[in-house]
Amino acid sequence: MNKKFLPYLFILLALFMGALYYTNTIQSPLLSSLNAIKVFYHDSVKSIGDSIDKHFFQAQKITELKSQLQKYQNNHLVMQQLASELKDLYQENNSTLSTNPKTELVRTISYEKFGNLNRIWLDIPDYNTSKIYGLIYKEMVAGIVVPKDSKPLGLLNSDIKSTYAVYIGKEKAPGIAHGNNDANLVVNFIPAWFKIEIGDEVTTSGLDHIFFKGLKVGRVIKLSKSQGYQNAIVKPYYQACEPSYFHIIRSLR
């Protein structure tokens, strides 16, 4: 290739990458096509893997173990909610205990947009666009799932629109947690009369009908006051290093 054309080639490549990064008109159809290919690829790999398992190993035993693993992951979350409600039941003798939460393992397809690591497309069968789902990774709150273009979009903790209700510390000070496009979370609207301290643990309150009570969010690292409320900066437990699979909360009861 003539060296005279190399600068022009680099300029064209830079312009294309810039347009790809900043222009939704180009990104949307490209990402949709890539997502369709990725779903097909993941389904094909899973199908081939399952076929190999059934052919070379004991198919019945593998199916049984996979089923037991799924039940264990779901039951572990159920027990966490039961423990939280039992504690409340002992404190309030007239309370009734009725719980049957349902969780489901879901797969990540891709990031929504190049350069934004806080939003991911998810593969969720029988997705209900009228609901907001809680997103969990190994018993830690990872974010929420909202509809976009009738498809499930995961908003991880750092996203500014990822919002849910929490309790802070032993006094269970209520607040609203949301992302800040940063590594840490922000909890606002904490009533001023609650005593909270740096190091207090933050958990879900279950009052938003997104998560059930008692799931771990993070720990308070900084406090401030404004307009009659307290605010807290929280270091989350979940760190989005490799967001391949999550659990969603299908129903709370």
Coordinates of N, CA and C in Angstrom, one line a residue:
M1 N 0.9 -1.2 0.0 CA 0.0 0.0 0.0 C 0.9 1.2 0.0
N2 N 0.5 2.3 -0.8 CA 1.2 3.5 -0.8 C 1.2 4.2 0.5
K3 N 2.3 4.6 1.0 CA 2.4 5.3 2.3 C 1.6 6.6 2.4
K4 N 1.4 7.2 1.2 CA 0.7 8.5 1.1 C -0.8 8.3 1.6
F5 N -1.3 7.1 1.5 CA -2.7 6.9 1.8 C -2.9 6.5 3.3
L6 N -1.8 6.2 4.0 CA -1.9 5.8 5.4 C -2.5 6.8 6.3
P7 N -2.1 8.1 6.2 CA -2.7 9.1 7.0 C -4.2 9.3 6.8
Y8 N -4.7 9.2 5.5 CA -6.1 9.3 5.2 C -6.8 8.1 5.8
L9 N -6.2 6.9 5.7 CA -6.8 5.7 6.3 C -7.0 5.8 7.8
F10 N -6.0 6.4 8.5 CA -6.2 6.5 9.9 C -7.2 7.6 10.3
I11 N -7.3 8.6 9.5 CA -8.3 9.7 9.7 C -9.7 9.1 9.5
L12 N -10.0 8.3 8.5 CA -11.2 7.7 8.2 C -11.6 6.7 9.3
L13 N -10.6 6.0 9.8 CA -10.9 5.0 10.9 C -11.2 5.8 12.2
A14 N -10.5 6.9 12.5 CA -10.9 7.7 13.7 C -12.3 8.3 13.6
L15 N -12.6 8.8 12.4 CA -14.0 9.3 12.2 C -15.0 8.3 12.4
F16 N -14.8 7.1 11.9 CA -15.8 6.0 12.0 C -15.9 5.6 13.5
M17 N -14.8 5.5 14.2 CA -14.9 5.1 15.6 C -15.6 6.2 16.4
G18 N -15.3 7.4 16.1 CA -16.0 8.5 16.8 C -17.5 8.5 16.6
A19 N -17.9 8.3 15.3 CA -19.3 8.2 15.0 C -20.0 7.0 15.7
L20 N -19.2 5.9 15.7 CA -19.8 4.7 16.4 C -20.0 4.9 17.8
Y21 N -19.1 5.7 18.5 CA -19.2 5.9 19.9 C -20.3 6.9 20.3
Y22 N -20.4 7.9 19.5 CA -21.3 9.0 19.9 C -22.7 9.0 19.2
T23 N -22.9 8.3 18.2 CA -24.1 8.3 17.4 C -25.0 7.1 17.7
N24 N -26.1 7.4 18.3 CA -27.1 6.3 18.6 C -27.6 5.7 17.3
T25 N -27.7 6.6 16.2 CA -28.3 6.1 14.9 C -27.5 5.0 14.4
I26 N -26.1 5.0 14.6 CA -25.3 4.0 14.1 C -25.2 2.8 15.1
Q27 N -25.1 3.2 16.4 CA -25.0 2.2 17.4 C -26.2 1.3 17.5
S28 N -27.4 1.8 17.5 CA -28.6 1.0 17.8 C -28.7 -0.2 16.9
P29 N -28.8 0.0 15.5 CA -28.9 -1.1 14.7 C -27.7 -2.1 14.8
L30 N -26.5 -1.5 15.0 CA -25.3 -2.4 15.1 C -25.4 -3.2 16.3
L31 N -25.7 -2.6 17.5 CA -25.8 -3.4 18.7 C -27.0 -4.4 18.6
S32 N -28.1 -4.0 18.0 CA -29.2 -5.0 17.9 C -28.8 -6.2 17.1
S33 N -28.0 -6.0 16.0 CA -27.5 -7.1 15.2 C -26.5 -7.9 16.0
L34 N -25.6 -7.3 16.7 CA -24.6 -8.0 17.5 C -25.3 -8.8 18.6
N35 N -26.3 -8.2 19.2 CA -27.0 -8.9 20.3 C -27.7 -10.2 19.8
A36 N -28.3 -10.0 18.6 CA -29.0 -11.2 18.1 C -28.0 -12.3 17.8
I37 N -26.8 -11.9 17.3 CA -25.8 -12.9 17.0 C -25.3 -13.5 18.3
K38 N -25.1 -12.7 19.3 CA -24.6 -13.2 20.6 C -25.5 -14.2 21.2
V39 N -26.8 -13.8 21.2 CA -27.9 -14.8 21.7 C -27.8 -16.1 21.0
F40 N -27.8 -16.0 19.7 CA -27.7 -17.3 18.9 C -26.4 -18.1 19.2
Y41 N -25.3 -17.3 19.4 CA -24.0 -18.0 19.7 C -24.1 -18.7 21.1
H42 N -24.6 -17.9 22.1 CA -24.7 -18.5 23.5 C -25.7 -19.7 23.5
D43 N -26.8 -19.6 22.8 CA -27.7 -20.7 22.8 C -27.1 -21.9 22.1
S44 N -26.4 -21.6 21.0 CA -25.7 -22.8 20.3 C -24.7 -23.4 21.1
V45 N -23.8 -22.6 21.8 CA -22.8 -23.2 22.7 C -23.4 -24.0 23.8
K46 N -24.5 -23.4 24.4 CA -25.2 -24.2 25.5 C -25.8 -25.5 25.0
S47 N -26.4 -25.4 23.8 CA -27.0 -26.6 23.2 C -26.0 -27.7 22.9
I48 N -24.8 -27.2 22.4 CA -23.8 -28.2 22.1 C -23.2 -28.8 23.3
G49 N -23.0 -27.9 24.3 CA -22.4 -28.3 25.6 C -23.3 -29.3 26.3
D50 N -24.6 -29.0 26.3 CA -25.6 -30.0 26.9 C -25.6 -31.3 26.1
S51 N -25.5 -31.3 24.8 CA -25.5 -32.5 24.0 C -24.3 -33.4 24.3
I52 N -23.1 -32.7 24.5 CA -21.9 -33.4 24.8 C -22.0 -34.0 26.2
D53 N -22.6 -33.2 27.1 CA -22.7 -33.8 28.5 C -23.6 -35.0 28.5
K54 N -24.7 -34.9 27.8 CA -25.6 -36.1 27.7 C -25.0 -37.3 27.0
H55 N -24.2 -37.0 26.1 CA -23.6 -38.1 25.3 C -22.5 -38.8 26.0
F56 N -21.6 -38.1 26.6 CA -20.4 -38.6 27.2 C -20.5 -38.9 28.7
F57 N -21.4 -38.3 29.4 CA -21.5 -38.5 30.8 C -22.9 -39.0 31.1
Q58 N -23.1 -39.2 32.4 CA -24.4 -39.7 32.8 C -25.4 -38.6 32.8
A59 N -26.3 -38.6 31.8 CA -27.2 -37.5 31.5 C -28.1 -37.3 32.7
Q60 N -28.7 -38.3 33.2 CA -29.6 -38.2 34.3 C -29.0 -37.5 35.5
K61 N -27.8 -38.0 35.8 CA -27.1 -37.4 37.0 C -26.8 -35.9 36.8
I62 N -26.3 -35.6 35.6 CA -26.0 -34.2 35.3 C -27.2 -33.3 35.4
T63 N -28.3 -33.8 34.9 CA -29.6 -33.0 34.9 C -30.0 -32.8 36.4
E64 N -29.9 -33.9 37.2 CA -30.3 -33.8 38.6 C -29.4 -32.8 39.3
L65 N -28.1 -32.8 39.1 CA -27.2 -31.9 39.8 C -27.5 -30.5 39.4
K66 N -27.7 -30.2 38.1 CA -28.0 -28.9 37.7 C -29.3 -28.4 38.3
S67 N -30.3 -29.3 38.4 CA -31.6 -28.9 39.1 C -31.4 -28.6 40.5
Q68 N -30.5 -29.4 41.2 CA -30.3 -29.2 42.6 C -29.5 -27.9 42.9
L69 N -28.6 -27.6 42.0 CA -27.9 -26.3 42.1 C -28.8 -25.1 42.0
Q70 N -29.7 -25.2 41.0 CA -30.7 -24.1 40.8 C -31.6 -23.9 42.0
K71 N -32.0 -25.1 42.6 CA -32.9 -25.0 43.8 C -32.1 -24.5 45.0
Y72 N -30.8 -24.9 45.1 CA -30.0 -24.4 46.2 C -29.8 -22.9 46.1
Q73 N -29.5 -22.3 44.9 CA -29.3 -20.9 44.8 C -30.6 -20.1 45.1
N74 N -31.8 -20.7 44.7 CA -33.0 -20.0 45.0 C -33.4 -20.2 46.5
N75 N -33.2 -21.4 47.0 CA -33.5 -21.6 48.4 C -32.7 -20.8 49.4
H76 N -31.4 -20.5 49.0 CA -30.5 -19.7 49.8 C -31.1 -18.3 50.0
L77 N -31.6 -17.8 48.8 CA -32.2 -16.4 48.9 C -33.5 -16.4 49.7
V78 N -34.2 -17.5 49.5 CA -35.5 -17.7 50.3 C -35.2 -17.7 51.8
M79 N -34.2 -18.5 52.2 CA -33.8 -18.6 53.6 C -33.4 -17.2 54.2
Q80 N -32.7 -16.4 53.3 CA -32.3 -15.1 53.8 C -33.5 -14.2 54.1
Q81 N -34.5 -14.3 53.2 CA -35.7 -13.5 53.5 C -36.4 -14.1 54.7
L82 N -36.5 -15.4 54.8 CA -37.2 -16.0 56.0 C -36.5 -15.6 57.3
A83 N -35.2 -15.6 57.3 CA -34.5 -15.2 58.5 C -34.8 -13.8 58.9
S84 N -34.9 -12.9 57.9 CA -35.2 -11.5 58.2 C -36.6 -11.4 58.7
E85 N -37.6 -12.1 58.1 CA -39.0 -12.0 58.5 C -39.2 -12.7 59.9
L86 N -38.5 -13.8 60.1 CA -38.6 -14.4 61.4 C -38.2 -13.5 62.6
K87 N -37.1 -12.8 62.3 CA -36.7 -11.8 63.3 C -37.7 -10.8 63.6
D88 N -38.4 -10.3 62.5 CA -39.4 -9.3 62.7 C -40.6 -10.0 63.4
L89 N -40.9 -11.3 63.1 CA -42.0 -12.0 63.7 C -41.9 -12.1 65.2
Y90 N -40.7 -12.4 65.6 CA -40.4 -12.5 67.1 C -40.6 -11.2 67.8
Q91 N -40.3 -10.1 67.1 CA -40.4 -8.8 67.7 C -41.8 -8.3 67.7
E92 N -42.6 -8.7 66.7 CA -44.0 -8.3 66.6 C -44.8 -9.6 66.7
N93 N -45.3 -9.9 67.9 CA -46.0 -11.2 68.1 C -47.2 -11.4 67.3
N94 N -47.8 -10.3 66.9 CA -49.0 -10.4 66.1 C -48.8 -10.4 64.6
S95 N -47.5 -10.6 64.2 CA -47.3 -10.6 62.7 C -47.6 -12.0 62.2
T96 N -47.9 -12.1 60.9 CA -48.1 -13.3 60.2 C -47.0 -13.5 59.2
L97 N -46.6 -14.8 59.0 CA -45.5 -15.1 58.1 C -46.0 -15.7 56.8
S98 N -45.8 -15.1 55.7 CA -46.3 -15.6 54.4 C -45.3 -15.2 53.3
T99 N -44.5 -16.2 52.9 CA -43.5 -15.8 51.9 C -43.2 -16.9 50.9
N100 N -43.0 -16.6 49.7 CA -42.7 -17.5 48.6 C -42.0 -16.8 47.5
P101 N -40.8 -16.2 47.7 CA -40.2 -15.5 46.6 C -39.7 -16.4 45.5
K102 N -39.6 -15.9 44.3 CA -39.2 -16.7 43.2 C -38.0 -15.9 42.5
T103 N -36.9 -16.6 42.4 CA -35.8 -16.0 41.7 C -35.4 -16.9 40.4
E104 N -34.7 -16.3 39.5 CA -34.3 -17.0 38.3 C -33.0 -16.5 37.8
L105 N -32.2 -17.5 37.3 CA -30.9 -17.2 36.7 C -31.0 -16.7 35.3
V106 N -30.4 -15.5 35.0 CA -30.5 -14.9 33.7 C -29.1 -14.6 33.2
R107 N -29.0 -14.4 31.9 CA -27.7 -14.3 31.2 C -27.6 -12.9 30.6
T108 N -26.3 -12.4 30.7 CA -26.0 -11.1 30.1 C -25.7 -11.3 28.6
I109 N -26.2 -10.4 27.8 CA -26.0 -10.5 26.3 C -24.8 -9.5 25.9
S110 N -25.0 -8.2 26.3 CA -23.9 -7.3 26.0 C -24.2 -6.0 26.7
Y111 N -23.2 -5.1 26.6 CA -23.4 -3.7 27.2 C -24.4 -3.0 26.2
E112 N -25.2 -2.1 26.8 CA -26.1 -1.3 26.0 C -25.4 -0.4 25.0
K113 N -24.3 0.2 25.4 CA -23.6 1.1 24.6 C -22.1 1.0 24.8
F114 N -21.4 1.1 23.7 CA -19.9 1.1 23.9 C -19.5 2.2 24.8
G115 N -18.6 1.8 25.8 CA -18.1 2.8 26.7 C -18.9 3.0 28.0
N116 N -20.1 2.4 28.0 CA -21.0 2.6 29.2 C -21.1 1.2 29.9
L117 N -20.3 1.0 31.0 CA -20.3 -0.3 31.7 C -21.4 -0.5 32.7
N118 N -22.2 0.5 32.8 CA -23.3 0.5 33.9 C -24.6 -0.1 33.4
R119 N -24.7 -0.3 32.1 CA -26.0 -0.8 31.5 C -25.8 -2.0 30.6
I120 N -26.6 -3.1 30.9 CA -26.4 -4.3 30.1 C -27.7 -4.9 29.6
W121 N -27.7 -5.4 28.4 CA -28.9 -6.1 27.9 C -28.9 -7.5 28.5
L122 N -30.0 -8.0 28.9 CA -30.2 -9.3 29.6 C -31.1 -10.2 28.7
D123 N -30.8 -11.5 28.8 CA -31.7 -12.5 28.2 C -32.6 -13.0 29.2
I124 N -33.9 -12.6 29.2 CA -34.9 -13.0 30.2 C -36.1 -13.6 29.6
P125 N -36.3 -14.9 29.7 CA -37.5 -15.5 29.1 C -38.8 -14.9 29.7
D126 N -39.9 -14.8 29.0 CA -41.2 -14.4 29.5 C -41.0 -13.1 30.2
Y127 N -40.3 -12.1 29.6 CA -40.1 -10.8 30.3 C -41.4 -10.0 30.3
N128 N -41.6 -9.4 31.5 CA -42.8 -8.6 31.7 C -42.4 -7.1 31.8
T129 N -42.7 -6.4 30.7 CA -42.3 -5.0 30.6 C -42.9 -4.0 31.6
S130 N -44.0 -4.5 32.3 CA -44.7 -3.6 33.3 C -44.0 -3.7 34.7
K131 N -43.0 -4.5 34.8 CA -42.4 -4.7 36.2 C -40.9 -4.2 36.2
I132 N -40.5 -3.8 37.4 CA -39.1 -3.6 37.7 C -38.6 -4.7 38.5
Y133 N -37.5 -5.4 38.1 CA -37.0 -6.5 38.7 C -35.7 -6.2 39.5
G134 N -35.5 -6.9 40.6 CA -34.3 -6.7 41.4 C -33.2 -7.6 40.8
L135 N -32.0 -7.1 40.7 CA -30.9 -7.9 40.1 C -29.9 -8.2 41.2
I136 N -29.5 -9.5 41.3 CA -28.7 -10.0 42.4 C -27.5 -10.8 41.8
Y137 N -26.4 -10.7 42.5 CA -25.2 -11.4 42.1 C -24.6 -12.0 43.4
K138 N -24.7 -13.3 43.6 CA -24.2 -14.0 44.8 C -24.7 -13.3 46.1
E139 N -26.0 -13.2 46.2 CA -26.6 -12.6 47.4 C -26.3 -11.1 47.6
M140 N -25.7 -10.5 46.7 CA -25.4 -9.0 46.8 C -26.3 -8.3 45.7
V141 N -26.7 -7.1 46.1 CA -27.5 -6.3 45.2 C -26.6 -5.8 44.1
A142 N -27.0 -6.1 42.8 CA -26.2 -5.6 41.7 C -26.8 -4.5 40.9
G143 N -28.2 -4.3 41.1 CA -28.9 -3.2 40.3 C -30.3 -3.6 40.2
I144 N -30.9 -3.0 39.1 CA -32.3 -3.3 38.8 C -32.5 -3.6 37.3
V145 N -33.6 -4.1 36.9 CA -33.9 -4.3 35.5 C -35.1 -3.5 35.1
V146 N -35.0 -2.7 34.1 CA -36.1 -1.9 33.6 C -36.3 -2.2 32.1
P147 N -37.5 -1.9 31.6 CA -37.7 -2.1 30.2 C -37.2 -0.9 29.3
K148 N -36.6 -1.3 28.2 CA -36.2 -0.3 27.2 C -36.5 -0.9 25.8
D149 N -37.3 -0.2 25.0 CA -37.7 -0.7 23.7 C -38.3 -2.2 23.9
S150 N -39.0 -2.4 25.0 CA -39.7 -3.7 25.3 C -38.7 -4.8 25.5
K151 N -37.4 -4.4 25.9 CA -36.4 -5.4 26.2 C -35.8 -5.2 27.5
P152 N -35.4 -6.2 28.2 CA -34.9 -6.0 29.6 C -33.5 -5.4 29.6
L153 N -33.4 -4.3 30.3 CA -32.1 -3.6 30.4 C -31.7 -3.5 31.9
G154 N -30.5 -4.1 32.2 CA -30.0 -4.1 33.5 C -29.3 -2.8 33.8
L155 N -29.7 -2.1 34.9 CA -29.0 -0.9 35.3 C -28.2 -1.3 36.6
L156 N -26.9 -1.4 36.4 CA -26.1 -1.8 37.5 C -26.0 -0.7 38.6
N157 N -25.5 -1.0 39.8 CA -25.6 -0.1 40.9 C -25.0 1.3 40.6
S158 N -24.0 1.4 39.8 CA -23.4 2.7 39.5 C -24.2 3.6 38.6
D159 N -25.2 3.1 37.9 CA -26.0 3.9 37.1 C -26.9 4.8 37.9
I160 N -27.0 6.1 37.4 CA -27.7 7.1 38.2 C -29.2 6.8 38.3
K161 N -29.8 6.0 37.4 CA -31.2 5.6 37.5 C -31.5 4.3 38.2
S162 N -30.4 3.7 38.7 CA -30.6 2.5 39.5 C -31.0 2.9 40.9
T163 N -32.2 2.8 41.3 CA -32.7 3.3 42.5 C -33.6 2.2 43.3
Y164 N -33.4 2.1 44.6 CA -34.1 1.2 45.4 C -34.0 1.6 46.9
A165 N -34.9 1.1 47.7 CA -35.1 1.5 49.1 C -34.1 0.6 50.0
V166 N -33.5 1.3 51.0 CA -32.6 0.6 51.8 C -32.8 0.9 53.3
Y167 N -32.1 0.1 54.1 CA -32.0 0.4 55.6 C -30.5 0.6 55.9
I168 N -30.2 1.4 56.8 CA -28.8 1.7 57.2 C -28.6 1.4 58.7
G169 N -27.6 0.6 59.0 CA -27.2 0.4 60.4 C -28.2 -0.4 61.3
K170 N -27.9 -0.4 62.6 CA -28.7 -1.2 63.5 C -30.1 -0.6 63.7
E171 N -30.1 0.8 63.6 CA -31.4 1.4 63.8 C -32.3 1.4 62.5
K172 N -31.8 0.8 61.5 CA -32.5 0.6 60.2 C -33.1 2.0 59.7
A173 N -32.1 2.9 59.6 CA -32.5 4.2 59.1 C -32.9 4.1 57.6
P174 N -34.1 4.5 57.2 CA -34.5 4.3 55.8 C -33.9 5.4 54.9
G175 N -33.7 5.0 53.7 CA -33.1 5.9 52.7 C -33.4 5.3 51.3
I176 N -33.0 6.1 50.3 CA -33.1 5.8 48.9 C -31.7 5.7 48.3
A177 N -31.3 4.5 47.8 CA -30.0 4.4 47.2 C -30.1 4.5 45.7
H178 N -29.1 5.2 45.2 CA -29.0 5.3 43.7 C -27.5 5.4 43.3
G179 N -27.3 5.1 42.0 CA -25.9 5.2 41.5 C -25.5 6.7 41.3
N180 N -24.2 6.9 41.0 CA -23.7 8.2 40.8 C -22.7 8.3 39.7
N181 N -22.8 7.3 38.8 CA -21.8 7.1 37.7 C -20.4 7.1 38.2
D182 N -20.3 6.5 39.4 CA -19.0 6.4 40.1 C -18.9 5.0 40.8
A183 N -17.8 4.7 41.4 CA -17.6 3.4 42.0 C -18.5 3.3 43.2
N184 N -18.9 4.4 43.9 CA -19.7 4.3 45.1 C -21.2 4.7 44.9
L185 N -22.0 4.3 45.8 CA -23.4 4.7 45.7 C -23.7 5.9 46.7
V186 N -24.9 6.5 46.4 CA -25.4 7.6 47.3 C -26.7 7.2 47.9
V187 N -26.9 7.4 49.2 CA -28.2 7.2 49.8 C -28.7 8.5 50.3
N188 N -29.8 8.9 49.8 CA -30.4 10.2 50.2 C -31.7 10.0 51.0
F189 N -32.2 11.2 51.5 CA -33.5 11.2 52.2 C -33.4 10.4 53.5
I190 N -32.3 10.3 54.2 CA -32.2 9.6 55.5 C -32.7 10.6 56.6
P191 N -33.7 10.3 57.3 CA -34.2 11.2 58.3 C -33.1 11.6 59.3
A192 N -33.1 12.9 59.7 CA -32.0 13.4 60.5 C -32.0 12.9 61.9
W193 N -33.1 12.3 62.5 CA -33.1 11.9 63.8 C -32.5 10.5 64.0
F194 N -32.2 9.8 62.9 CA -31.6 8.5 63.0 C -30.1 8.6 63.2
K195 N -29.5 7.8 64.0 CA -28.1 7.9 64.3 C -27.4 6.8 63.3
I196 N -26.6 7.3 62.4 CA -25.9 6.4 61.5 C -24.4 6.8 61.6
E197 N -23.6 5.8 61.4 CA -22.1 6.0 61.5 C -21.4 5.4 60.3
I198 N -20.2 5.9 60.1 CA -19.3 5.3 59.1 C -19.0 3.9 59.5
G199 N -19.1 3.0 58.5 CA -19.0 1.6 58.7 C -20.3 0.8 58.9
D200 N -21.4 1.5 59.0 CA -22.7 0.9 59.1 C -23.0 0.1 57.8
E201 N -23.6 -1.1 58.0 CA -24.0 -1.8 56.8 C -25.3 -1.4 56.2
V202 N -25.4 -1.4 54.9 CA -26.6 -1.0 54.1 C -27.2 -2.2 53.5
T203 N -28.5 -2.4 53.8 CA -29.2 -3.6 53.2 C -30.5 -3.1 52.6
T204 N -31.1 -4.0 51.8 CA -32.4 -3.6 51.2 C -33.5 -3.6 52.2
S205 N -34.5 -2.7 52.1 CA -35.6 -2.7 53.1 C -36.8 -3.5 52.6
G206 N -36.9 -3.7 51.3 CA -38.1 -4.5 50.8 C -39.3 -3.6 50.7
L207 N -39.2 -2.3 50.9 CA -40.4 -1.5 50.9 C -40.7 -1.0 49.5
D208 N -39.8 -1.3 48.5 CA -40.0 -0.8 47.1 C -40.6 -1.8 46.2
H209 N -40.9 -3.0 46.7 CA -41.4 -4.2 45.9 C -40.5 -4.6 44.8
I210 N -39.2 -4.3 45.0 CA -38.2 -4.7 44.0 C -37.4 -5.8 44.6
F211 N -36.8 -5.6 45.8 CA -36.0 -6.6 46.5 C -36.8 -7.0 47.7
F212 N -36.5 -8.2 48.3 CA -37.0 -8.5 49.6 C -36.0 -8.0 50.6
K213 N -36.4 -7.9 51.9 CA -35.6 -7.3 52.9 C -34.4 -8.1 53.2
G214 N -33.3 -7.3 53.5 CA -32.1 -8.0 54.1 C -31.0 -8.3 53.1
L215 N -31.1 -8.0 51.8 CA -30.0 -8.3 50.9 C -28.9 -7.3 51.1
K216 N -27.7 -7.7 51.0 CA -26.6 -6.8 51.3 C -26.3 -5.9 50.1
V217 N -26.1 -4.6 50.5 CA -25.8 -3.6 49.5 C -24.3 -3.1 49.6
G218 N -23.9 -2.6 50.8 CA -22.5 -2.1 51.0 C -22.4 -1.6 52.4
R219 N -21.3 -0.7 52.6 CA -21.1 -0.1 53.9 C -20.8 1.4 53.7
V220 N -21.3 2.2 54.7 CA -21.2 3.6 54.7 C -19.7 4.0 54.8
I221 N -19.2 4.9 53.9 CA -17.9 5.4 54.0 C -17.8 6.9 54.3
K222 N -18.9 7.6 54.1 CA -18.9 9.1 54.3 C -20.4 9.6 54.6
L223 N -20.5 10.6 55.4 CA -21.8 11.1 55.8 C -21.8 12.6 55.6
S224 N -23.0 13.2 55.3 CA -23.2 14.6 55.2 C -24.7 14.9 55.5
K225 N -25.0 16.2 55.6 CA -26.3 16.7 55.9 C -26.7 17.8 55.0
S226 N -28.0 17.8 54.5 CA -28.5 18.9 53.7 C -30.0 18.9 53.7
Q227 N -30.6 20.1 53.8 CA -32.0 20.3 53.8 C -32.8 19.4 54.7
G228 N -32.3 19.2 55.9 CA -33.0 18.5 56.9 C -32.9 17.0 56.8
Y229 N -32.1 16.5 55.9 CA -31.9 15.1 55.7 C -30.4 14.7 55.9
Q230 N -30.1 13.5 56.1 CA -28.7 13.0 56.0 C -28.5 12.3 54.7
N231 N -27.3 12.3 54.2 CA -26.9 11.6 53.0 C -25.7 10.8 53.3
A232 N -25.6 9.6 52.7 CA -24.4 8.7 52.9 C -23.8 8.3 51.6
I233 N -22.5 8.2 51.6 CA -21.8 7.6 50.5 C -21.5 6.1 50.9
V234 N -21.8 5.2 50.0 CA -21.7 3.8 50.3 C -20.8 3.1 49.3
K235 N -19.9 2.3 49.9 CA -19.1 1.4 49.0 C -19.8 0.1 48.8
P236 N -20.2 -0.2 47.6 CA -21.0 -1.4 47.4 C -20.2 -2.7 47.5
Y237 N -20.9 -3.7 47.9 CA -20.2 -5.1 47.9 C -20.0 -5.6 46.5
Y238 N -21.0 -5.4 45.7 CA -20.9 -5.9 44.3 C -20.0 -5.1 43.5
Q239 N -19.0 -5.7 42.9 CA -18.1 -5.0 41.9 C -18.3 -5.6 40.6
A240 N -18.7 -4.8 39.6 CA -19.0 -5.3 38.2 C -17.7 -5.7 37.5
C241 N -17.1 -6.8 37.8 CA -15.9 -7.2 37.1 C -16.2 -8.1 35.8
E242 N -17.1 -9.1 36.0 CA -17.4 -9.9 34.8 C -18.9 -10.3 34.9
P243 N -19.8 -9.4 34.5 CA -21.2 -9.5 34.6 C -21.8 -10.5 33.6
S244 N -21.6 -11.8 33.8 CA -22.1 -12.8 32.8 C -23.5 -13.3 33.2
Y245 N -23.6 -13.7 34.5 CA -24.9 -14.2 34.9 C -25.3 -13.5 36.2
F246 N -26.7 -13.4 36.4 CA -27.3 -12.8 37.6 C -28.5 -13.6 37.9
H247 N -29.0 -13.3 39.1 CA -30.4 -13.8 39.5 C -31.3 -12.5 39.5
I248 N -32.5 -12.7 38.9 CA -33.5 -11.7 39.1 C -34.6 -12.2 40.1
I249 N -35.2 -11.2 40.7 CA -36.3 -11.6 41.6 C -37.6 -11.5 40.8
R250 N -38.2 -12.6 40.5 CA -39.5 -12.7 39.7 C -40.6 -12.2 40.6
S251 N -40.7 -12.6 41.8 CA -41.8 -12.2 42.7 C -41.3 -12.3 44.1
L252 N -41.9 -11.5 45.0 CA -41.4 -11.4 46.4 C -42.2 -12.3 47.3
R253 N -43.5 -12.6 47.0 CA -44.3 -13.4 47.8 C -45.2 -14.3 46.9

